[in-house]
Coordinates of N, CA and C in Angstrom, one line a residue:
M1296 N 172.2 288.9 196.1 CA 172.2 287.9 195.1 C 171.3 286.7 195.4
E1297 N 170.5 286.3 194.5 CA 169.5 285.3 194.8 C 170.1 284.0 195.2
G1298 N 169.7 283.4 196.3 CA 170.2 282.2 196.8 C 171.3 282.2 197.7
A1299 N 172.0 283.4 197.7 CA 173.2 283.5 198.6 C 172.7 283.6 200.1
R1300 N 173.6 283.2 201.0 CA 173.3 283.4 202.4 C 174.0 284.6 202.9
H1301 N 173.3 285.3 203.8 CA 173.9 286.6 204.3 C 174.0 286.6 205.8
F1302 N 175.2 286.8 206.2 CA 175.5 286.7 207.7 C 176.1 288.1 208.1
A1303 N 175.9 288.3 209.4 CA 176.5 289.5 210.1 C 177.4 289.0 211.2
V1304 N 178.5 289.7 211.4 CA 179.4 289.5 212.5 C 179.5 290.8 213.3
A1305 N 179.0 290.8 214.5 CA 178.9 292.0 215.3 C 180.2 292.2 216.1
L1306 N 180.8 293.3 216.0 CA 182.1 293.6 216.7 C 181.9 294.7 217.7
G1307 N 182.7 294.7 218.8 CA 182.6 295.7 219.8 C 183.1 297.0 219.5
A1308 N 184.1 297.0 218.5 CA 184.7 298.3 218.1 C 185.4 298.1 216.7
G1309 N 185.6 299.2 216.0 CA 186.2 299.2 214.7 C 187.6 298.6 214.7
A1310 N 188.3 298.7 215.8 CA 189.6 298.2 215.9 C 189.7 296.6 215.8
F1311 N 188.5 296.0 215.9 CA 188.5 294.5 215.8 C 188.3 294.1 214.4
K1312 N 188.1 295.0 213.4 CA 187.8 294.6 212.1 C 189.0 293.9 211.4
I1313 N 190.2 294.4 211.5 CA 191.4 293.8 210.9 C 191.6 292.4 211.5
P1314 N 191.7 292.3 212.8 CA 191.9 290.9 213.3 C 190.8 289.9 212.9
T1315 N 189.6 290.4 212.8 CA 188.5 289.5 212.4 C 188.6 289.1 211.0
V1316 N 189.0 290.0 210.1 CA 189.3 289.5 208.7 C 190.4 288.5 208.6
A1317 N 191.5 288.8 209.4 CA 192.6 287.8 209.4 C 192.1 286.5 210.0
D1318 N 191.3 286.5 211.0 CA 190.7 285.2 211.5 C 189.9 284.5 210.4
L1319 N 189.1 285.3 209.7 CA 188.3 284.6 208.6 C 189.2 284.0 207.5
V1320 N 190.2 284.7 207.1 CA 191.2 284.2 206.1 C 191.8 282.9 206.6
R1321 N 192.3 282.9 207.9 CA 192.9 281.7 208.5 C 191.9 280.6 208.6
A1322 N 190.7 280.9 209.0 CA 189.6 279.9 209.2 C 189.2 279.3 207.9
I1323 N 189.0 280.1 206.9 CA 188.6 279.5 205.6 C 189.7 278.6 205.0
A1324 N 190.9 279.0 205.2 CA 192.0 278.2 204.7 C 192.1 276.8 205.5
D1325 N 191.9 276.9 206.8 CA 191.8 275.6 207.6 C 190.7 274.7 207.1
A1326 N 189.5 275.4 206.9 CA 188.3 274.6 206.5 C 188.5 274.0 205.1
A1327 N 189.2 274.8 204.3 CA 189.5 274.4 202.9 C 190.4 273.1 202.9
S1328 N 191.4 273.1 203.8 CA 192.3 272.0 203.9 C 191.5 270.7 204.2
H1329 N 190.6 270.8 205.2 CA 189.8 269.6 205.5 C 188.9 269.2 204.4
A1330 N 188.2 270.2 203.8 CA 187.3 269.9 202.7 C 188.0 269.3 201.5
H1331 N 189.1 269.9 201.1 CA 189.8 269.4 200.0 C 190.2 267.9 200.1
H1332 N 190.7 267.6 201.2 CA 191.1 266.2 201.4 C 189.9 265.2 201.5
A1333 N 188.8 265.7 202.2 CA 187.6 264.9 202.3 C 187.0 264.6 201.0
T1334 N 186.8 265.7 200.1 CA 186.2 265.5 198.8 C 187.1 264.7 197.9
A1335 N 188.4 264.9 198.0 CA 189.3 264.1 197.2 C 189.2 262.6 197.5
R1336 N 189.1 262.3 198.8 CA 188.9 260.9 199.2 C 187.6 260.4 198.6
A1337 N 186.5 261.2 198.7 CA 185.2 260.8 198.1 C 185.3 260.5 196.7
S1338 N 186.0 261.4 195.9 CA 186.2 261.2 194.5 C 186.9 259.9 194.2
T1339 N 188.0 259.6 195.0 CA 188.7 258.3 194.8 C 187.9 257.1 195.0
R1340 N 187.0 257.2 196.0 CA 186.1 256.0 196.3 C 185.1 255.8 195.2
R1341 N 184.8 256.9 194.5 CA 183.8 256.8 193.4 C 184.5 256.3 192.1
G1342 N 185.9 256.2 192.2 CA 186.6 255.8 191.0 C 187.0 256.9 190.1
S1343 N 186.8 258.1 190.5 CA 187.2 259.3 189.6 C 188.4 259.9 190.2
A1344 N 189.2 260.6 189.3 CA 190.4 261.3 189.8 C 190.0 262.6 190.5
P1345 N 190.5 262.8 191.7 CA 190.2 264.0 192.4 C 190.9 265.2 191.7
S1346 N 190.3 266.4 191.9 CA 190.9 267.6 191.4 C 192.2 267.9 192.1
S1347 N 193.1 268.4 191.3 CA 194.4 268.9 191.8 C 194.3 270.3 192.3
S1348 N 193.2 271.0 192.0 CA 193.0 272.4 192.4 C 192.8 272.4 193.9
S1349 N 193.6 273.3 194.6 CA 193.5 273.2 196.0 C 193.4 274.6 196.7
S1350 N 192.9 275.6 195.9 CA 192.7 276.9 196.4 C 191.2 277.2 196.7
I1351 N 191.0 278.0 197.7 CA 189.6 278.5 197.9 C 189.7 280.0 197.9
P1352 N 189.0 280.7 197.0 CA 189.0 282.2 196.9 C 188.0 282.9 197.7
M1353 N 188.3 284.1 198.1 CA 187.4 284.9 198.8 C 187.7 286.4 198.5
A1354 N 186.7 287.2 198.6 CA 186.9 288.7 198.3 C 186.6 289.4 199.6
V1355 N 187.3 290.5 199.8 CA 187.1 291.4 200.9 C 186.9 292.8 200.3
L1356 N 185.7 293.4 200.5 CA 185.3 294.7 200.0 C 185.4 295.7 201.0
C1357 N 186.2 296.8 200.8 CA 186.4 297.8 201.7 C 185.9 299.2 201.2
G1358 N 185.6 300.1 202.1 CA 185.1 301.4 201.8 C 186.1 302.4 201.4
S1359 N 187.4 302.1 201.6 CA 188.5 303.0 201.3 C 189.8 302.3 200.9
R1360 N 190.7 303.1 200.2 CA 192.0 302.5 199.8 C 192.8 302.2 201.1
D1361 N 192.7 303.0 202.1 CA 193.5 302.8 203.3 C 193.1 301.5 203.9
A1362 N 191.9 301.2 203.9 CA 191.4 299.9 204.5 C 191.9 298.7 203.7
V1363 N 191.9 298.9 202.3 CA 192.5 297.8 201.5 C 193.9 297.5 201.8
D1364 N 194.7 298.6 202.0 CA 196.1 298.4 202.3 C 196.3 297.8 203.7
D1365 N 195.5 298.2 204.7 CA 195.6 297.6 206.0 C 195.2 296.1 206.0
V1366 N 194.1 295.8 205.3 CA 193.7 294.4 205.3 C 194.8 293.5 204.6
A1367 N 195.3 294.0 203.4 CA 196.3 293.2 202.7 C 197.5 293.0 203.5
A1368 N 197.9 294.0 204.2 CA 199.1 293.9 205.1 C 198.9 292.9 206.2
A1369 N 197.8 293.0 206.8 CA 197.5 292.1 208.0 C 197.3 290.6 207.6
C1370 N 196.9 290.4 206.3 CA 196.6 289.0 205.9 C 197.7 288.5 205.0
S1371 N 198.8 289.2 204.8 CA 199.8 288.9 203.8 C 200.5 287.5 204.0
K1372 N 200.5 287.1 205.3 CA 201.2 285.8 205.6 C 200.2 284.7 205.8
L1373 N 198.9 285.0 205.6 CA 197.9 284.0 205.8 C 197.4 283.3 204.6
G1374 N 197.7 283.9 203.4 CA 197.2 283.4 202.2 C 197.8 284.1 201.0
V1375 N 197.3 283.9 199.8 CA 197.7 284.7 198.7 C 196.8 285.9 198.6
I1376 N 197.4 287.1 198.8 CA 196.6 288.3 198.8 C 196.8 289.1 197.6
R1377 N 195.7 289.4 196.9 CA 195.6 290.2 195.7 C 194.9 291.5 196.0
A1378 N 195.6 292.6 195.9 CA 194.9 293.9 196.1 C 194.6 294.6 194.8
L1379 N 193.4 295.0 194.6 CA 193.0 295.7 193.3 C 192.7 297.1 193.7
H1380 N 193.4 298.1 193.1 CA 193.2 299.5 193.5 C 193.4 300.4 192.3
A1381 N 193.0 301.6 192.5 CA 193.0 302.6 191.3 C 194.3 303.0 190.8
D1382 N 195.4 302.8 191.6 CA 196.7 303.2 191.2 C 197.4 302.3 190.2
Q1383 N 196.8 301.1 190.0 CA 197.4 300.1 189.1 C 197.1 300.5 187.7
D1384 N 198.2 300.2 186.8 CA 198.0 300.4 185.4 C 197.2 299.3 184.8
A1385 N 196.9 299.3 183.6 CA 196.0 298.3 182.9 C 196.6 296.9 183.0
D1386 N 197.9 296.8 182.8 CA 198.6 295.5 182.9 C 198.6 294.9 184.3
E1387 N 198.8 295.8 185.3 CA 198.8 295.3 186.7 C 197.3 294.8 187.0
R1388 N 196.4 295.6 186.6 CA 195.0 295.2 186.9 C 194.6 293.9 186.2
K1389 N 195.0 293.8 185.0 CA 194.7 292.5 184.3 C 195.4 291.3 185.0
G1390 N 196.6 291.5 185.4 CA 197.3 290.5 186.1 C 196.6 290.0 187.3
V1391 N 196.1 290.9 188.1 CA 195.4 290.6 189.3 C 194.1 289.8 189.0
L1392 N 193.4 290.3 188.0 CA 192.1 289.6 187.6 C 192.4 288.2 187.0
V1393 N 193.5 288.1 186.3 CA 193.9 286.8 185.7 C 194.2 285.8 186.9
A1394 N 194.9 286.3 187.8 CA 195.3 285.4 189.0 C 194.0 285.0 189.7
C1395 N 193.0 286.0 189.9 CA 191.8 285.6 190.5 C 191.0 284.6 189.7
A1396 N 191.0 284.8 188.4 CA 190.3 283.8 187.6 C 190.9 282.4 187.7
R1397 N 192.2 282.4 187.8 CA 192.9 281.1 187.9 C 192.4 280.4 189.2
S1398 N 192.2 281.2 190.3 CA 191.9 280.6 191.5 C 190.5 280.0 191.5
T1399 N 189.7 280.4 190.5 CA 188.4 279.7 190.3 C 188.4 278.8 189.1
W1400 N 189.5 278.5 188.6 CA 189.7 277.6 187.5 C 188.9 278.0 186.3
R1401 N 188.7 279.3 186.0 CA 188.0 279.7 184.8 C 188.9 280.2 183.7
A1402 N 190.1 280.8 184.1 CA 190.9 281.4 183.0 C 191.3 280.5 182.0
G1403 N 191.8 279.3 182.3 CA 192.3 278.4 181.3 C 191.3 277.9 180.3
S1404 N 190.0 277.8 180.8 CA 189.0 277.3 179.8 C 188.2 278.4 179.2
D1405 N 188.1 279.6 179.8 CA 187.3 280.6 179.3 C 188.1 281.5 178.3
D1406 N 189.4 281.5 178.4 CA 190.2 282.4 177.6 C 191.6 281.7 177.4
D1407 N 191.8 281.1 176.3 CA 193.0 280.3 176.0 C 194.3 281.0 176.2
D1408 N 194.3 282.3 176.0 CA 195.5 283.1 176.2 C 195.5 284.0 177.4
A1409 N 194.6 283.7 178.3 CA 194.5 284.6 179.5 C 195.7 284.7 180.3
G1410 N 196.6 283.7 180.3 CA 197.7 283.7 181.1 C 199.0 284.3 180.4
D1411 N 198.9 284.6 179.1 CA 200.0 285.0 178.3 C 200.7 286.2 178.9
G1412 N 201.9 286.2 179.3 CA 202.6 287.3 179.8 C 202.4 287.6 181.2
D1413 N 201.7 286.7 181.9 CA 201.3 286.9 183.3 C 201.9 285.8 184.2
E1414 N 203.0 285.2 183.9 CA 203.5 284.1 184.7 C 203.8 284.5 186.1
E1415 N 204.1 285.8 186.4 CA 204.4 286.2 187.8 C 203.2 286.1 188.6
F1416 N 202.0 286.0 188.0 CA 200.8 286.0 188.8 C 200.2 284.5 188.9
D1417 N 201.0 283.5 188.5 CA 200.5 282.2 188.6 C 200.3 281.8 190.0
T1418 N 199.2 281.2 190.3 CA 198.8 280.9 191.7 C 198.8 279.4 192.0
R1419 N 199.2 278.6 191.0 CA 199.1 277.1 191.1 C 200.2 276.6 192.1
E1420 N 199.8 275.6 192.9 CA 200.7 275.0 193.8 C 200.4 273.5 193.9
P1421 N 201.2 272.7 194.5 CA 200.9 271.3 194.6 C 199.6 271.0 195.4
S1422 N 198.9 269.9 195.1 CA 197.6 269.7 195.6 C 197.5 269.6 197.1
D1423 N 198.7 269.4 197.8 CA 198.6 269.3 199.3 C 198.8 270.7 199.9
A1424 N 199.0 271.7 199.1 CA 199.2 273.1 199.6 C 197.9 273.8 199.5
V1425 N 197.0 273.5 200.4 CA 195.7 274.2 200.4 C 195.8 275.5 201.0
R1426 N 195.3 276.6 200.4 CA 195.4 277.9 200.9 C 194.2 278.8 200.4
C1427 N 194.2 280.0 201.0 CA 193.1 280.9 200.6 C 193.7 281.9 199.6
V1428 N 193.0 282.2 198.5 CA 193.4 283.3 197.6 C 192.4 284.4 197.9
C1429 N 192.9 285.5 198.4 CA 192.0 286.6 198.9 C 192.3 287.9 198.1
M1430 N 191.2 288.3 197.5 CA 191.2 289.6 196.7 C 190.6 290.7 197.6
V1431 N 191.4 291.8 197.7 CA 190.9 292.9 198.6 C 190.8 294.1 197.7
T1432 N 189.7 294.8 197.7 CA 189.5 295.9 196.8 C 188.3 296.8 197.4
T1433 N 188.0 297.9 196.6 CA 187.0 298.8 196.9 C 185.9 298.7 195.9
D1434 N 184.7 299.3 196.1 CA 183.6 299.3 195.2 C 184.0 299.8 193.8
A1435 N 184.8 300.9 193.8 CA 185.2 301.6 192.6 C 186.1 300.7 191.7
C1436 N 186.8 299.8 192.3 CA 187.7 299.0 191.6 C 187.2 297.6 191.2
L1437 N 186.0 297.3 191.6 CA 185.5 295.9 191.2 C 185.5 295.7 189.7
P1438 N 185.6 294.5 189.3 CA 185.5 294.2 187.9 C 184.2 294.7 187.3
S1439 N 184.3 295.2 186.0 CA 183.2 295.8 185.4 C 182.9 295.1 184.1
A1440 N 181.6 294.7 183.9 CA 181.2 294.0 182.7 C 181.3 295.0 181.5
A1441 N 181.1 296.3 181.8 CA 181.2 297.3 180.8 C 182.6 297.4 180.2
S1442 N 183.6 297.0 181.0 CA 185.0 297.0 180.5 C 185.4 295.6 180.0
G1443 N 184.5 294.7 179.9 CA 184.8 293.4 179.4 C 185.4 292.5 180.4
E1444 N 185.2 292.8 181.7 CA 185.8 292.0 182.8 C 184.8 291.1 183.4
A1445 N 185.1 289.9 183.6 CA 184.2 288.9 184.2 C 184.1 289.1 185.7
S1446 N 182.9 288.7 186.2 CA 182.8 288.8 187.7 C 183.6 287.6 188.3
L1447 N 183.8 287.7 189.6 CA 184.9 286.8 190.2 C 184.5 285.4 190.4
G1448 N 183.2 285.1 190.7 CA 182.8 283.8 190.9 C 183.3 283.1 192.1
F1449 N 183.5 283.9 193.2 CA 184.1 283.4 194.4 C 182.9 282.8 195.3
P1450 N 183.2 281.9 196.2 CA 182.2 281.4 197.1 C 182.0 282.2 198.4
L1451 N 182.9 283.2 198.7 CA 182.8 283.9 199.9 C 183.1 285.4 199.7
L1452 N 182.3 286.3 200.2 CA 182.5 287.7 200.2 C 182.4 288.2 201.6
V1453 N 183.4 289.0 202.0 CA 183.4 289.7 203.3 C 183.3 291.2 203.1
N1454 N 182.2 291.8 203.6 CA 182.1 293.2 203.6 C 182.8 293.8 204.8
Y1455 N 183.9 294.4 204.6 CA 184.7 295.0 205.7 C 183.9 296.2 206.2
D1456 N 183.3 296.9 205.3 CA 182.4 298.0 205.6 C 181.0 297.8 205.1
V1457 N 180.0 298.2 205.8 CA 178.6 298.0 205.4 C 178.4 298.9 204.2
P1458 N 177.9 298.4 203.1 CA 177.6 299.2 201.9 C 176.5 300.2 202.3
R1459 N 176.5 301.4 201.7 CA 175.6 302.4 202.1 C 174.2 302.3 201.4
T1460 N 174.1 301.6 200.3 CA 172.9 301.5 199.5 C 172.6 300.1 199.1
K1461 N 171.3 299.8 198.8 CA 170.9 298.5 198.3 C 171.7 298.1 197.0
E1462 N 171.8 299.1 196.2 CA 172.5 298.9 194.9 C 174.0 298.5 195.1
A1463 N 174.6 299.2 196.1 CA 176.0 298.8 196.3 C 176.2 297.4 196.9
Y1464 N 175.3 297.1 197.8 CA 175.3 295.7 198.4 C 175.1 294.7 197.3
A1465 N 174.1 294.9 196.5 CA 173.7 293.9 195.5 C 174.9 293.8 194.4
R1466 N 175.5 294.9 194.1 CA 176.6 294.9 193.1 C 177.8 294.1 193.7
R1467 N 178.1 294.3 194.9 CA 179.2 293.6 195.6 C 178.9 292.1 195.5
A1468 N 177.7 291.7 195.9 CA 177.4 290.3 195.9 C 177.4 289.7 194.5
R1469 N 176.8 290.5 193.5 CA 176.8 290.0 192.2 C 178.1 289.8 191.5
V1470 N 179.0 290.8 191.7 CA 180.3 290.7 191.1 C 181.3 289.7 191.8
A1471 N 181.2 289.7 193.1 CA 182.1 288.8 193.9 C 181.7 287.4 193.8
L1472 N 180.4 287.1 193.9 CA 179.9 285.7 193.9 C 179.5 285.2 192.6
G1473 N 179.0 286.0 191.7 CA 178.5 285.6 190.4 C 179.5 285.3 189.4
G1474 N 179.1 284.7 188.3 CA 179.9 284.5 187.1 C 180.8 283.3 187.1
G1475 N 180.7 282.4 188.1 CA 181.5 281.2 188.1 C 180.8 280.2 187.2
K1476 N 181.4 279.0 187.2 CA 180.8 277.9 186.4 C 179.7 277.3 187.2
G1477 N 178.5 277.8 187.1 CA 177.4 277.3 187.8 C 176.8 276.0 187.2
G1478 N 175.7 275.6 187.8 CA 175.1 274.4 187.3 C 175.7 273.1 188.0
A1479 N 175.3 272.0 187.5 CA 175.6 270.7 188.1 C 176.9 270.2 187.5
G1480 N 177.7 269.6 188.4 CA 178.9 268.9 187.9 C 178.5 267.4 187.5
R1481 N 179.6 266.6 187.3 CA 179.4 265.3 186.8 C 178.6 264.4 187.8
G1482 N 178.8 264.7 189.1 CA 178.1 264.0 190.2 C 176.8 264.6 190.6
G1483 N 176.3 265.5 189.8 CA 175.1 266.2 190.1 C 175.2 267.3 191.2
I1484 N 176.4 267.7 191.5 CA 176.6 268.7 192.5 C 176.4 270.1 191.9
I1485 N 175.5 270.8 192.5 CA 175.2 272.2 192.0 C 176.0 273.2 192.9
R1486 N 176.7 274.1 192.2 CA 177.5 275.1 192.9 C 176.6 276.0 193.8
S1487 N 177.0 276.1 195.0 CA 176.3 277.0 196.0 C 176.4 278.5 195.5
P1488 N 175.3 279.2 195.7 CA 175.4 280.6 195.2 C 176.3 281.5 196.0
G1489 N 176.8 281.0 197.2 CA 177.8 281.7 197.9 C 177.3 282.3 199.2
V1490 N 178.3 282.9 200.0 CA 178.0 283.4 201.3 C 178.5 284.9 201.4
V1491 N 177.8 285.8 202.0 CA 178.2 287.1 202.2 C 178.3 287.3 203.7
V1492 N 179.4 287.8 204.2 CA 179.6 288.1 205.6 C 179.9 289.5 205.8
T1493 N 179.2 290.2 206.6 CA 179.3 291.7 206.7 C 179.7 292.0 208.2
L1494 N 180.8 292.8 208.4 CA 181.2 293.2 209.7 C 180.4 294.4 210.1
V1495 N 179.8 294.4 211.3 CA 179.1 295.5 211.8 C 179.6 295.9 213.2
V1496 N 179.7 297.2 213.5 CA 180.3 297.6 214.7 C 179.2 298.2 215.7
A1497 N 178.3 298.9 215.2 CA 177.3 299.6 216.1 C 175.9 299.2 215.6
D1498 N 174.9 299.5 216.5 CA 173.5 299.2 216.2 C 173.0 299.9 214.9
D1499 N 173.5 301.1 214.7 CA 173.0 301.7 213.4 C 173.6 301.0 212.2
E1500 N 174.8 300.4 212.3 CA 175.3 299.6 211.1 C 174.5 298.3 211.0
T1501 N 174.0 297.7 212.1 CA 173.2 296.6 212.0 C 171.9 296.9 211.3
E1502 N 171.3 298.0 211.6 CA 170.0 298.5 211.0 C 170.3 298.8 209.5
L1503 N 171.4 299.4 209.2 CA 171.7 299.8 207.8 C 171.9 298.5 207.0
L1504 N 172.5 297.5 207.6 CA 172.7 296.2 206.9 C 171.4 295.6 206.5
R1505 N 170.5 295.5 207.5 CA 169.2 294.9 207.2 C 168.4 295.7 206.1
E1506 N 168.7 297.0 206.1 CA 168.0 297.9 205.1 C 168.5 297.7 203.7
V1507 N 169.9 297.6 203.6 CA 170.5 297.5 202.3 C 170.4 296.1 201.7
C1508 N 170.1 295.1 202.6 CA 169.9 293.7 202.1 C 168.6 293.5 201.5
G1509 N 167.7 294.4 201.7 CA 166.3 294.3 201.1 C 165.6 293.1 201.7
D1510 N 165.2 292.2 200.9 CA 164.4 291.1 201.3 C 165.3 289.9 201.8
S1511 N 166.6 290.1 201.6 CA 167.5 289.0 202.1 C 167.5 288.9 203.6
R1512 N 167.6 287.7 204.1 CA 167.6 287.5 205.5 C 169.0 287.5 206.0
V1513 N 169.3 288.4 207.0 CA 170.6 288.5 207.6 C 170.6 287.6 208.8
E1514 N 171.6 286.7 208.9 CA 171.6 285.8 210.0 C 172.9 286.1 210.8
T1515 N 172.9 285.7 212.1 CA 174.2 285.7 212.8 C 175.0 284.6 212.3
M1516 N 176.3 284.8 212.1 CA 177.1 283.8 211.5 C 177.4 282.6 212.4
P1517 N 177.0 281.4 212.0 CA 177.3 280.2 212.9 C 178.7 279.8 212.7
V1518 N 179.2 279.0 213.7 CA 180.6 278.5 213.6 C 180.8 277.6 212.4
S1519 N 179.7 276.9 211.9 CA 179.9 276.0 210.8 C 179.9 276.6 209.5
A1520 N 179.6 277.9 209.4 CA 179.4 278.5 208.1 C 180.6 278.4 207.1
L1521 N 181.8 278.6 207.6 CA 183.0 278.5 206.7 C 183.3 277.0 206.3
E1522 N 183.0 276.1 207.2 CA 183.2 274.7 206.8 C 182.2 274.3 205.7
E1523 N 181.0 274.9 205.8 CA 180.0 274.6 204.7 C 180.4 275.2 203.4
V1524 N 181.0 276.5 203.4 CA 181.5 277.1 202.2 C 182.5 276.2 201.6
A1525 N 183.5 275.8 202.4 CA 184.6 275.0 201.8 C 184.2 273.7 201.3
M1526 N 183.3 273.0 202.0 CA 182.8 271.7 201.5 C 182.0 271.8 200.2
N1527 N 181.2 272.9 200.1 CA 180.4 273.1 198.9 C 181.3 273.4 197.7
W1528 N 182.4 274.2 198.0 CA 183.3 274.6 196.9 C 184.1 273.4 196.4
F1529 N 184.7 272.6 197.3 CA 185.4 271.5 196.8 C 184.6 270.3 196.3
A1530 N 183.4 270.2 196.8 CA 182.5 269.2 196.3 C 182.1 269.6 194.8
Y1531 N 181.9 270.8 194.6 CA 181.7 271.3 193.2 C 182.9 271.1 192.3
I1532 N 184.0 271.5 192.8 CA 185.3 271.3 192.0 C 185.5 269.9 191.6
N1533 N 185.3 269.0 192.6 CA 185.6 267.6 192.3 C 184.6 266.9 191.5
N1534 N 183.4 267.5 191.3 CA 182.3 266.9 190.5 C 182.1 267.6 189.2
S1535 N 182.9 268.6 188.8 CA 182.6 269.4 187.6 C 183.6 269.2 186.5
G1536 N 184.6 268.4 186.7 CA 185.6 268.1 185.7 C 186.6 269.2 185.7
I1537 N 186.7 270.1 186.6 CA 187.7 271.1 186.7 C 188.9 270.6 187.3
R1538 N 190.0 270.8 186.6 CA 191.3 270.2 187.1 C 192.4 271.3 187.2

C-alpha cells in the first residue's frame, strides 16, 4: 500500500510467533494508553473537546484457520479479539465487521443502521479504558468489496505468516489499512497510511518477504514503531471530529 511503512520481525523459531503476537497486542495497547491521554491533553489545551474514543485497532492475518484460533486464544485476555473465519454464518460475519467498523469510528457515520441488531458486538467503553481491538483472520475471509464490505481502515497489520505472492501481500495491506477516513482533520492532521509488521522465521522467508513487497522498503522494526502508530492514530482521531 502506497505510503505505508513495512517492517520485519525476525524470530529464531516458529514457536515464538504466538508469544510475539501477544507481545505486540500488549505493546500497542500500552502505547495507545499513553497516546490517548497525551493527545487528549493537547486537545484540551487547544480549547477543543478531546475524543472519547479510546480503542486502537489492529489486524492479524494468518495462513490457516488453526493459526487464527491459536492467536485468538493466546490474546483473548490482552484486548478485544474478533476472529473472522469461514465457519461463521452471514449474521455472525456481519457482527464481527460491524464491531471492527466501530473500532475505527466509521460505522455510526457511514451507515446509520449498521448497529441494528448487533448490540452484543458493541465495543464502546469509558474513555479511560484504552485497549486494543484485534481482528484475526485469513486471506480467504478478508472483507470483500465485491460483497459490499468495506475495508478495515486499521493503522496496524501484523502478518503472522509471510504472504506467498505480491498480490496477496498487497491485498492484505489494502484491505486491512485502507478505507478509513483519510485526509486532514480539523487541526490539519493527516491520517498515516499505516504500518505492516511481518513475522519471519528463516532466511528464505526474509527473502520471500522482500520479493512480495515489491518496491516497498522492508525495515527492521524499531522499538519506537508502535508508539508512533498510536500517536498518529489518536492525533488523527482528536483532530478529525470523530467522537
